[in-house]
PDB file of C-alpha atoms in Angstrom:
ATOM      1  CA  ALA A  23     136.992 -24.320-173.238  1.00  0.00           C
ATOM      2  CA  GLN A  24     140.069 -25.044-175.245  1.00  0.00           C
ATOM      3  CA  SER A  25     143.564 -24.715-173.840  1.00  0.00           C
ATOM      4  CA  VAL A  26     147.130 -25.274-174.968  1.00  0.00           C
ATOM      5  CA  THR A  27     150.154 -26.158-172.859  1.00  0.00           C
ATOM      6  CA  GLN A  28     153.744 -25.883-173.959  1.00  0.00           C
ATOM      7  CA  PRO A  29     155.641 -27.446-171.055  1.00  0.00           C
ATOM      8  CA  ASP A  30     159.074 -26.127-172.023  1.00  0.00           C
ATOM      9  CA  ILE A  31     159.584 -22.395-171.654  1.00  0.00           C
ATOM     10  CA  HIS A  32     163.194 -22.511-172.901  1.00  0.00           C
ATOM     11  CA  ILE A  33     165.082 -25.108-174.894  1.00  0.00           C
ATOM     12  CA  THR A  34     168.714 -24.979-175.991  1.00  0.00           C
ATOM     13  CA  VAL A  35     170.055 -27.310-178.664  1.00  0.00           C
ATOM     14  CA  SER A  36     173.287 -27.480-180.595  1.00  0.00           C
ATOM     15  CA  GLU A  37     173.306 -26.611-184.253  1.00  0.00           C
ATOM     16  CA  GLY A  38     172.767 -29.762-186.286  1.00  0.00           C
ATOM     17  CA  ALA A  39     171.002 -31.574-183.465  1.00  0.00           C
ATOM     18  CA  SER A  40     167.423 -32.750-183.680  1.00  0.00           C
ATOM     19  CA  LEU A  41     164.601 -30.802-182.070  1.00  0.00           C
ATOM     20  CA  GLU A  42     161.248 -31.635-180.569  1.00  0.00           C
ATOM     21  CA  LEU A  43     158.975 -28.993-179.049  1.00  0.00           C
ATOM     22  CA  ARG A  44     156.057 -30.279-177.049  1.00  0.00           C
ATOM     23  CA  CYS A  45     152.468 -29.148-177.260  1.00  0.00           C
ATOM     24  CA  ASN A  46     149.444 -30.537-175.458  1.00  0.00           C
ATOM     25  CA  TYR A  47     145.940 -29.311-176.036  1.00  0.00           C
ATOM     26  CA  SER A  48     142.545 -29.645-174.488  1.00  0.00           C
ATOM     27  CA  TYR A  49     139.510 -29.492-176.736  1.00  0.00           C
ATOM     28  CA  GLY A  50     136.268 -31.418-176.854  1.00  0.00           C
ATOM     29  CA  ALA A  51     136.223 -32.182-180.560  1.00  0.00           C
ATOM     30  CA  THR A  52     138.739 -32.564-183.344  1.00  0.00           C
ATOM     31  CA  PRO A  53     140.807 -29.427-183.189  1.00  0.00           C
ATOM     32  CA  TYR A  54     142.524 -27.360-185.771  1.00  0.00           C
ATOM     33  CA  LEU A  55     146.179 -27.203-184.681  1.00  0.00           C
ATOM     34  CA  PHE A  56     148.868 -24.767-185.683  1.00  0.00           C
ATOM     35  CA  TRP A  57     152.500 -23.994-185.038  1.00  0.00           C
ATOM     36  CA  TYR A  58     153.708 -20.440-185.447  1.00  0.00           C
ATOM     37  CA  VAL A  59     157.229 -19.024-185.129  1.00  0.00           C
ATOM     38  CA  GLN A  60     158.074 -15.542-183.932  1.00  0.00           C
ATOM     39  CA  SER A  61     161.476 -13.991-184.524  1.00  0.00           C
ATOM     40  CA  PRO A  62     162.470 -10.990-182.392  1.00  0.00           C
ATOM     41  CA  GLY A  63     160.554  -7.874-183.360  1.00  0.00           C
ATOM     42  CA  GLN A  64     158.441  -9.756-185.854  1.00  0.00           C
ATOM     43  CA  GLY A  65     154.926 -11.052-186.067  1.00  0.00           C
ATOM     44  CA  LEU A  66     153.959 -14.694-185.999  1.00  0.00           C
ATOM     45  CA  GLN A  67     154.655 -16.759-189.094  1.00  0.00           C
ATOM     46  CA  LEU A  68     152.713 -19.938-189.755  1.00  0.00           C
ATOM     47  CA  LEU A  69     154.948 -23.022-189.847  1.00  0.00           C
ATOM     48  CA  LEU A  70     152.324 -25.697-190.372  1.00  0.00           C
ATOM     49  CA  LYS A  71     148.742 -26.668-189.648  1.00  0.00           C
ATOM     50  CA  TYR A  72     146.651 -29.757-189.050  1.00  0.00           C
ATOM     51  CA  PHE A  73     142.967 -29.976-189.874  1.00  0.00           C
ATOM     52  CA  SER A  74     142.288 -33.587-190.765  1.00  0.00           C
ATOM     53  CA  GLY A  75     143.711 -36.549-192.612  1.00  0.00           C
ATOM     54  CA  ASP A  76     147.336 -37.568-192.351  1.00  0.00           C
ATOM     55  CA  THR A  77     148.461 -37.053-188.788  1.00  0.00           C
ATOM     56  CA  LEU A  78     152.017 -36.177-189.823  1.00  0.00           C
ATOM     57  CA  VAL A  79     152.096 -32.748-191.412  1.00  0.00           C
ATOM     58  CA  GLN A  80     154.983 -31.070-193.149  1.00  0.00           C
ATOM     59  CA  GLY A  81     155.642 -27.383-192.854  1.00  0.00           C
ATOM     60  CA  ILE A  82     158.033 -24.750-194.024  1.00  0.00           C
ATOM     61  CA  LYS A  83     161.714 -24.556-193.099  1.00  0.00           C
ATOM     62  CA  GLY A  84     161.997 -28.332-192.700  1.00  0.00           C
ATOM     63  CA  PHE A  85     159.615 -28.589-189.746  1.00  0.00           C
ATOM     64  CA  GLU A  86     157.031 -31.298-189.235  1.00  0.00           C
ATOM     65  CA  ALA A  87     154.478 -32.069-186.540  1.00  0.00           C
ATOM     66  CA  GLU A  88     152.527 -35.136-185.568  1.00  0.00           C
ATOM     67  CA  PHE A  89     148.975 -35.117-184.258  1.00  0.00           C
ATOM     68  CA  LYS A  90     148.400 -37.815-181.649  1.00  0.00           C
ATOM     69  CA  ARG A  91     144.794 -37.851-180.558  1.00  0.00           C
ATOM     70  CA  SER A  92     145.361 -40.414-177.804  1.00  0.00           C
ATOM     71  CA  GLN A  93     147.933 -38.150-176.185  1.00  0.00           C
ATOM     72  CA  SER A  94     146.266 -34.841-177.074  1.00  0.00           C
ATOM     73  CA  SER A  95     149.592 -33.734-178.450  1.00  0.00           C
ATOM     74  CA  PHE A  96     150.909 -31.950-181.496  1.00  0.00           C
ATOM     75  CA  ASN A  97     154.690 -31.916-181.113  1.00  0.00           C
ATOM     76  CA  LEU A  98     156.904 -30.020-183.516  1.00  0.00           C
ATOM     77  CA  ARG A  99     160.069 -31.640-184.834  1.00  0.00           C
ATOM     78  CA  LYS A 100     163.048 -30.853-186.989  1.00  0.00           C
ATOM     79  CA  PRO A 101     165.813 -33.380-187.716  1.00  0.00           C
ATOM     80  CA  SER A 102     168.664 -30.861-187.868  1.00  0.00           C
ATOM     81  CA  VAL A 103     168.457 -27.409-186.348  1.00  0.00           C
ATOM     82  CA  HIS A 104     170.082 -24.365-187.950  1.00  0.00           C
ATOM     83  CA  TRP A 105     171.229 -21.259-186.070  1.00  0.00           C
ATOM     84  CA  SER A 106     168.520 -19.282-187.876  1.00  0.00           C
ATOM     85  CA  ASP A 107     165.852 -21.405-186.167  1.00  0.00           C
ATOM     86  CA  ALA A 108     166.459 -19.568-182.891  1.00  0.00           C
ATOM     87  CA  ALA A 109     163.112 -17.919-182.147  1.00  0.00           C
ATOM     88  CA  GLU A 110     159.979 -18.365-180.081  1.00  0.00           C
ATOM     89  CA  TYR A 111     157.551 -21.060-181.115  1.00  0.00           C
ATOM     90  CA  PHE A 112     153.838 -21.030-180.393  1.00  0.00           C
ATOM     91  CA  CYS A 113     151.385 -23.869-180.611  1.00  0.00           C
ATOM     92  CA  ALA A 114     147.736 -22.904-181.082  1.00  0.00           C
ATOM     93  CA  VAL A 115     144.399 -24.657-181.230  1.00  0.00           C
ATOM     94  CA  GLY A 116     141.505 -23.346-183.259  1.00  0.00           C
ATOM     95  CA  ALA A 117     137.892 -24.067-182.526  1.00  0.00           C
ATOM     96  CA  LYS A 118     135.834 -25.054-185.515  1.00  0.00           C
ATOM     97  CA  ASN A 119     132.432 -23.391-185.566  1.00  0.00           C
ATOM     98  CA  ALA A 120     133.645 -20.846-183.066  1.00  0.00           C
ATOM     99  CA  GLY A 121     134.941 -18.278-185.455  1.00  0.00           C
ATOM    100  CA  ASN A 122     138.200 -20.098-185.880  1.00  0.00           C
ATOM    101  CA  MET A 123     139.344 -18.412-182.692  1.00  0.00           C
ATOM    102  CA  LEU A 124     142.861 -19.351-181.726  1.00  0.00           C
ATOM    103  CA  THR A 125     144.055 -20.174-178.245  1.00  0.00           C
ATOM    104  CA  PHE A 126     147.818 -19.977-177.962  1.00  0.00           C
ATOM    105  CA  GLY A 127     150.220 -21.784-175.710  1.00  0.00           C
ATOM    106  CA  GLY A 128     152.706 -19.795-173.688  1.00  0.00           C
ATOM    107  CA  GLY A 129     155.473 -20.317-176.198  1.00  0.00           C
ATOM    108  CA  THR A 130     158.849 -22.063-176.170  1.00  0.00           C
ATOM    109  CA  ARG A 131     161.963 -20.012-176.708  1.00  0.00           C
ATOM    110  CA  LEU A 132     164.553 -21.936-178.710  1.00  0.00           C
ATOM    111  CA  MET A 133     168.219 -21.099-178.449  1.00  0.00           C
ATOM    112  CA  VAL A 134     170.760 -22.693-180.769  1.00  0.00           C
ATOM    113  CA  LYS A 135     174.369 -23.222-179.704  1.00  0.00           C
ATOM    114  CA  PRO A 136     177.064 -23.102-182.376  1.00  0.00           C
TER     115      PRO A 136
ATOM    116  CA  ASP B   5     151.730 -10.122-201.951  1.00  0.00           C
ATOM    117  CA  ALA B   6     151.371  -7.596-199.169  1.00  0.00           C
ATOM    118  CA  GLY B   7     150.776  -9.111-195.772  1.00  0.00           C
ATOM    119  CA  VAL B   8     148.937  -7.607-192.835  1.00  0.00           C
ATOM    120  CA  ILE B   9     150.183  -4.064-192.339  1.00  0.00           C
ATOM    121  CA  GLN B  10     150.219  -2.426-188.938  1.00  0.00           C
ATOM    122  CA  SER B  11     151.123   1.107-187.986  1.00  0.00           C
ATOM    123  CA  PRO B  12     152.893   2.529-186.189  1.00  0.00           C
ATOM    124  CA  ARG B  13     155.583  -0.074-185.479  1.00  0.00           C
ATOM    125  CA  HIS B  14     156.479   1.663-182.239  1.00  0.00           C
ATOM    126  CA  GLU B  15     154.548   4.115-180.082  1.00  0.00           C
ATOM    127  CA  VAL B  16     155.733   5.806-176.931  1.00  0.00           C
ATOM    128  CA  THR B  17     153.354   8.127-175.149  1.00  0.00           C
ATOM    129  CA  GLU B  18     152.505   9.420-171.718  1.00  0.00           C
ATOM    130  CA  MET B  19     149.757   7.948-169.623  1.00  0.00           C
ATOM    131  CA  GLY B  20     146.401   9.575-170.109  1.00  0.00           C
ATOM    132  CA  GLN B  21     146.940  10.129-173.815  1.00  0.00           C
ATOM    133  CA  GLU B  22     144.805   8.555-176.490  1.00  0.00           C
ATOM    134  CA  VAL B  23     146.508   5.862-178.548  1.00  0.00           C
ATOM    135  CA  THR B  24     145.296   4.629-181.931  1.00  0.00           C
ATOM    136  CA  LEU B  25     146.716   1.532-183.551  1.00  0.00           C
ATOM    137  CA  ARG B  26     145.992   0.791-187.182  1.00  0.00           C
ATOM    138  CA  CYS B  27     145.717  -2.351-189.249  1.00  0.00           C
ATOM    139  CA  LYS B  28     145.260  -3.123-192.924  1.00  0.00           C
ATOM    140  CA  PRO B  29     144.328  -6.782-193.443  1.00  0.00           C
ATOM    141  CA  ILE B  30     145.289  -8.849-196.442  1.00  0.00           C
ATOM    142  CA  SER B  31     143.078  -7.978-199.382  1.00  0.00           C
ATOM    143  CA  GLY B  32     140.182 -10.401-199.685  1.00  0.00           C
ATOM    144  CA  HIS B  33     140.343 -11.530-196.079  1.00  0.00           C
ATOM    145  CA  ASN B  34     136.997 -11.249-194.329  1.00  0.00           C
ATOM    146  CA  SER B  35     138.081 -11.823-190.735  1.00  0.00           C
ATOM    147  CA  LEU B  36     140.290  -9.608-188.614  1.00  0.00           C
ATOM    148  CA  PHE B  37     141.688 -10.243-185.150  1.00  0.00           C
ATOM    149  CA  TRP B  38     143.409  -8.026-182.577  1.00  0.00           C
ATOM    150  CA  TYR B  39     145.803  -9.626-180.064  1.00  0.00           C
ATOM    151  CA  ARG B  40     147.906  -8.321-177.215  1.00  0.00           C
ATOM    152  CA  GLN B  41     151.207  -9.934-176.240  1.00  0.00           C
ATOM    153  CA  THR B  42     152.880  -9.439-172.865  1.00  0.00           C
ATOM    154  CA  MET B  43     155.469 -11.402-170.945  1.00  0.00           C
ATOM    155  CA  MET B  44     153.047 -12.089-168.127  1.00  0.00           C
ATOM    156  CA  ARG B  45     149.960 -13.105-170.088  1.00  0.00           C
ATOM    157  CA  GLY B  46     151.315 -14.257-173.445  1.00  0.00           C
ATOM    158  CA  LEU B  47     149.111 -13.804-176.508  1.00  0.00           C
ATOM    159  CA  GLU B  48     145.556 -12.761-175.763  1.00  0.00           C
ATOM    160  CA  LEU B  49     142.754 -12.334-178.262  1.00  0.00           C
ATOM    161  CA  LEU B  50     141.102  -8.968-177.678  1.00  0.00           C
ATOM    162  CA  ILE B  51     138.425  -8.800-180.366  1.00  0.00           C
ATOM    163  CA  TYR B  52     137.662 -10.115-183.804  1.00  0.00           C
ATOM    164  CA  PHE B  53     135.562  -9.009-186.746  1.00  0.00           C
ATOM    165  CA  ASN B  54     133.874 -10.805-189.591  1.00  0.00           C
ATOM    166  CA  ASN B  55     132.814  -8.816-192.636  1.00  0.00           C
ATOM    167  CA  ASN B  56     133.558  -5.629-190.678  1.00  0.00           C
ATOM    168  CA  VAL B  57     131.204  -6.583-187.840  1.00  0.00           C
ATOM    169  CA  PRO B  58     132.554  -7.219-184.328  1.00  0.00           C
ATOM    170  CA  ILE B  59     131.787 -10.815-183.388  1.00  0.00           C
ATOM    171  CA  ASP B  60     133.377 -11.257-179.985  1.00  0.00           C
ATOM    172  CA  ASP B  61     134.909  -8.516-177.860  1.00  0.00           C
ATOM    173  CA  SER B  62     135.010 -10.463-174.619  1.00  0.00           C
ATOM    174  CA  GLY B  63     138.786 -10.201-174.565  1.00  0.00           C
ATOM    175  CA  MET B  64     138.809  -6.419-174.468  1.00  0.00           C
ATOM    176  CA  PRO B  65     140.185  -5.671-171.013  1.00  0.00           C
ATOM    177  CA  GLU B  66     138.303  -2.495-170.157  1.00  0.00           C
ATOM    178  CA  ASP B  67     136.032   0.168-171.546  1.00  0.00           C
ATOM    179  CA  ARG B  68     139.130   2.222-172.238  1.00  0.00           C
ATOM    180  CA  PHE B  69     139.705  -0.115-175.193  1.00  0.00           C
ATOM    181  CA  SER B  70     137.642   0.147-178.349  1.00  0.00           C
ATOM    182  CA  ALA B  71     138.015  -1.230-181.854  1.00  0.00           C
ATOM    183  CA  LYS B  72     136.390  -0.373-185.145  1.00  0.00           C
ATOM    184  CA  MET B  73     136.433  -1.680-188.664  1.00  0.00           C
ATOM    185  CA  PRO B  74     134.826   0.957-190.895  1.00  0.00           C
ATOM    186  CA  ASN B  75     135.594  -0.982-194.078  1.00  0.00           C
ATOM    187  CA  ALA B  76     137.132  -4.221-195.279  1.00  0.00           C
ATOM    188  CA  SER B  77     140.616  -2.772-195.559  1.00  0.00           C
ATOM    189  CA  PHE B  78     141.062  -0.911-192.298  1.00  0.00           C
ATOM    190  CA  SER B  79     140.693  -1.397-188.575  1.00  0.00           C
ATOM    191  CA  THR B  80     141.695   0.601-185.523  1.00  0.00           C
ATOM    192  CA  LEU B  81     142.273  -0.264-181.905  1.00  0.00           C
ATOM    193  CA  LYS B  82     141.988   2.722-179.600  1.00  0.00           C
ATOM    194  CA  ILE B  83     142.974   3.127-175.959  1.00  0.00           C
ATOM    195  CA  GLN B  84     141.654   6.190-174.164  1.00  0.00           C
ATOM    196  CA  PRO B  85     142.979   7.072-171.668  1.00  0.00           C
ATOM    197  CA  SER B  86     146.122   4.964-171.818  1.00  0.00           C
ATOM    198  CA  GLU B  87     147.812   3.555-168.723  1.00  0.00           C
ATOM    199  CA  PRO B  88     151.307   2.102-168.159  1.00  0.00           C
ATOM    200  CA  ARG B  89     149.866  -1.410-167.815  1.00  0.00           C
ATOM    201  CA  ASP B  90     148.676  -1.177-171.413  1.00  0.00           C
ATOM    202  CA  SER B  91     152.302  -1.402-172.534  1.00  0.00           C
ATOM    203  CA  ALA B  92     152.556  -4.458-174.772  1.00  0.00           C
ATOM    204  CA  VAL B  93     152.930  -5.555-178.363  1.00  0.00           C
ATOM    205  CA  TYR B  94     149.627  -5.439-180.206  1.00  0.00           C
ATOM    206  CA  PHE B  95     149.156  -7.709-183.190  1.00  0.00           C
ATOM    207  CA  CYS B  96     146.579  -7.666-185.911  1.00  0.00           C
ATOM    208  CA  ALA B  97     145.824 -10.818-187.898  1.00  0.00           C
ATOM    209  CA  SER B  98     143.493 -11.626-190.761  1.00  0.00           C
ATOM    210  CA  SER B  99     142.112 -14.759-192.344  1.00  0.00           C
ATOM    211  CA  LEU B 100     139.978 -15.547-195.360  1.00  0.00           C
ATOM    212  CA  GLU B 101     136.859 -16.364-193.407  1.00  0.00           C
ATOM    213  CA  LEU B 102     135.564 -17.621-190.115  1.00  0.00           C
ATOM    214  CA  ASP B 103     134.590 -21.195-189.330  1.00  0.00           C
ATOM    215  CA  SER B 104     137.023 -22.557-191.810  1.00  0.00           C
ATOM    216  CA  ASN B 105     140.421 -24.111-191.848  1.00  0.00           C
ATOM    217  CA  GLN B 106     142.051 -20.962-193.114  1.00  0.00           C
ATOM    218  CA  PRO B 107     144.998 -19.890-190.952  1.00  0.00           C
ATOM    219  CA  GLN B 108     145.455 -16.443-189.518  1.00  0.00           C
ATOM    220  CA  HIS B 109     148.176 -14.240-190.953  1.00  0.00           C
ATOM    221  CA  PHE B 110     149.828 -11.823-188.553  1.00  0.00           C
ATOM    222  CA  GLY B 111     151.245  -8.352-188.935  1.00  0.00           C
ATOM    223  CA  ASP B 112     154.576  -7.356-187.429  1.00  0.00           C
ATOM    224  CA  GLY B 113     152.884  -5.735-184.447  1.00  0.00           C
ATOM    225  CA  THR B 114     152.898  -2.353-182.739  1.00  0.00           C
ATOM    226  CA  ARG B 115     155.144  -2.081-179.700  1.00  0.00           C
ATOM    227  CA  LEU B 116     153.349   0.276-177.330  1.00  0.00           C
ATOM    228  CA  SER B 117     155.036   1.891-174.338  1.00  0.00           C
ATOM    229  CA  ILE B 118     153.003   4.026-171.966  1.00  0.00           C
ATOM    230  CA  LEU B 119     155.172   6.125-169.648  1.00  0.00           C
TER     231      LEU B 119
END
């Protein structure tokens, strides 16, 4: 069975600082990997996705993530955080040939200090 | 383009009442997913459909929960009778098709409170 771990429940960074949110997954084959962001009272918005090919993927809002098979990780990064990035971030793994079912991590809540 | 539309956005009702949550997927999407989000359990997949047919309902917590998709543009999630522990945010998501690399697109959710 697939699983996703986001080790950091809360992270606080200063505006303008760099950001890295960690995600580790467990899956027997090459996974589909996703990062979603959820603002308060909103649904989940897709930031970026990895299916194959280049292991560094670019997403919306200046985010990027790197797939590292050897570490079973898919960490999300942003070089300079803006106050509007404060939200909850979810990493998810999708199982190919299993209905594209998503398993979500527990989420990381990002707070941005002025 | 219209995204996934859920209604109502908020529902407050007394325990024992029937609750019906509604979802309109993105036009042309063949797969539809219902999730529940709580502080304790995070995001849980309840059930998903492909071409209006339920594929996997193993996440449905109890027989009090049921879901239908009578056509490609509408799905319901029903709880009867409702209980306070059903209080959560319920999300609907849709994607183009199963077994593909198409991402799921989420609605804004229904915040359900059972008193």
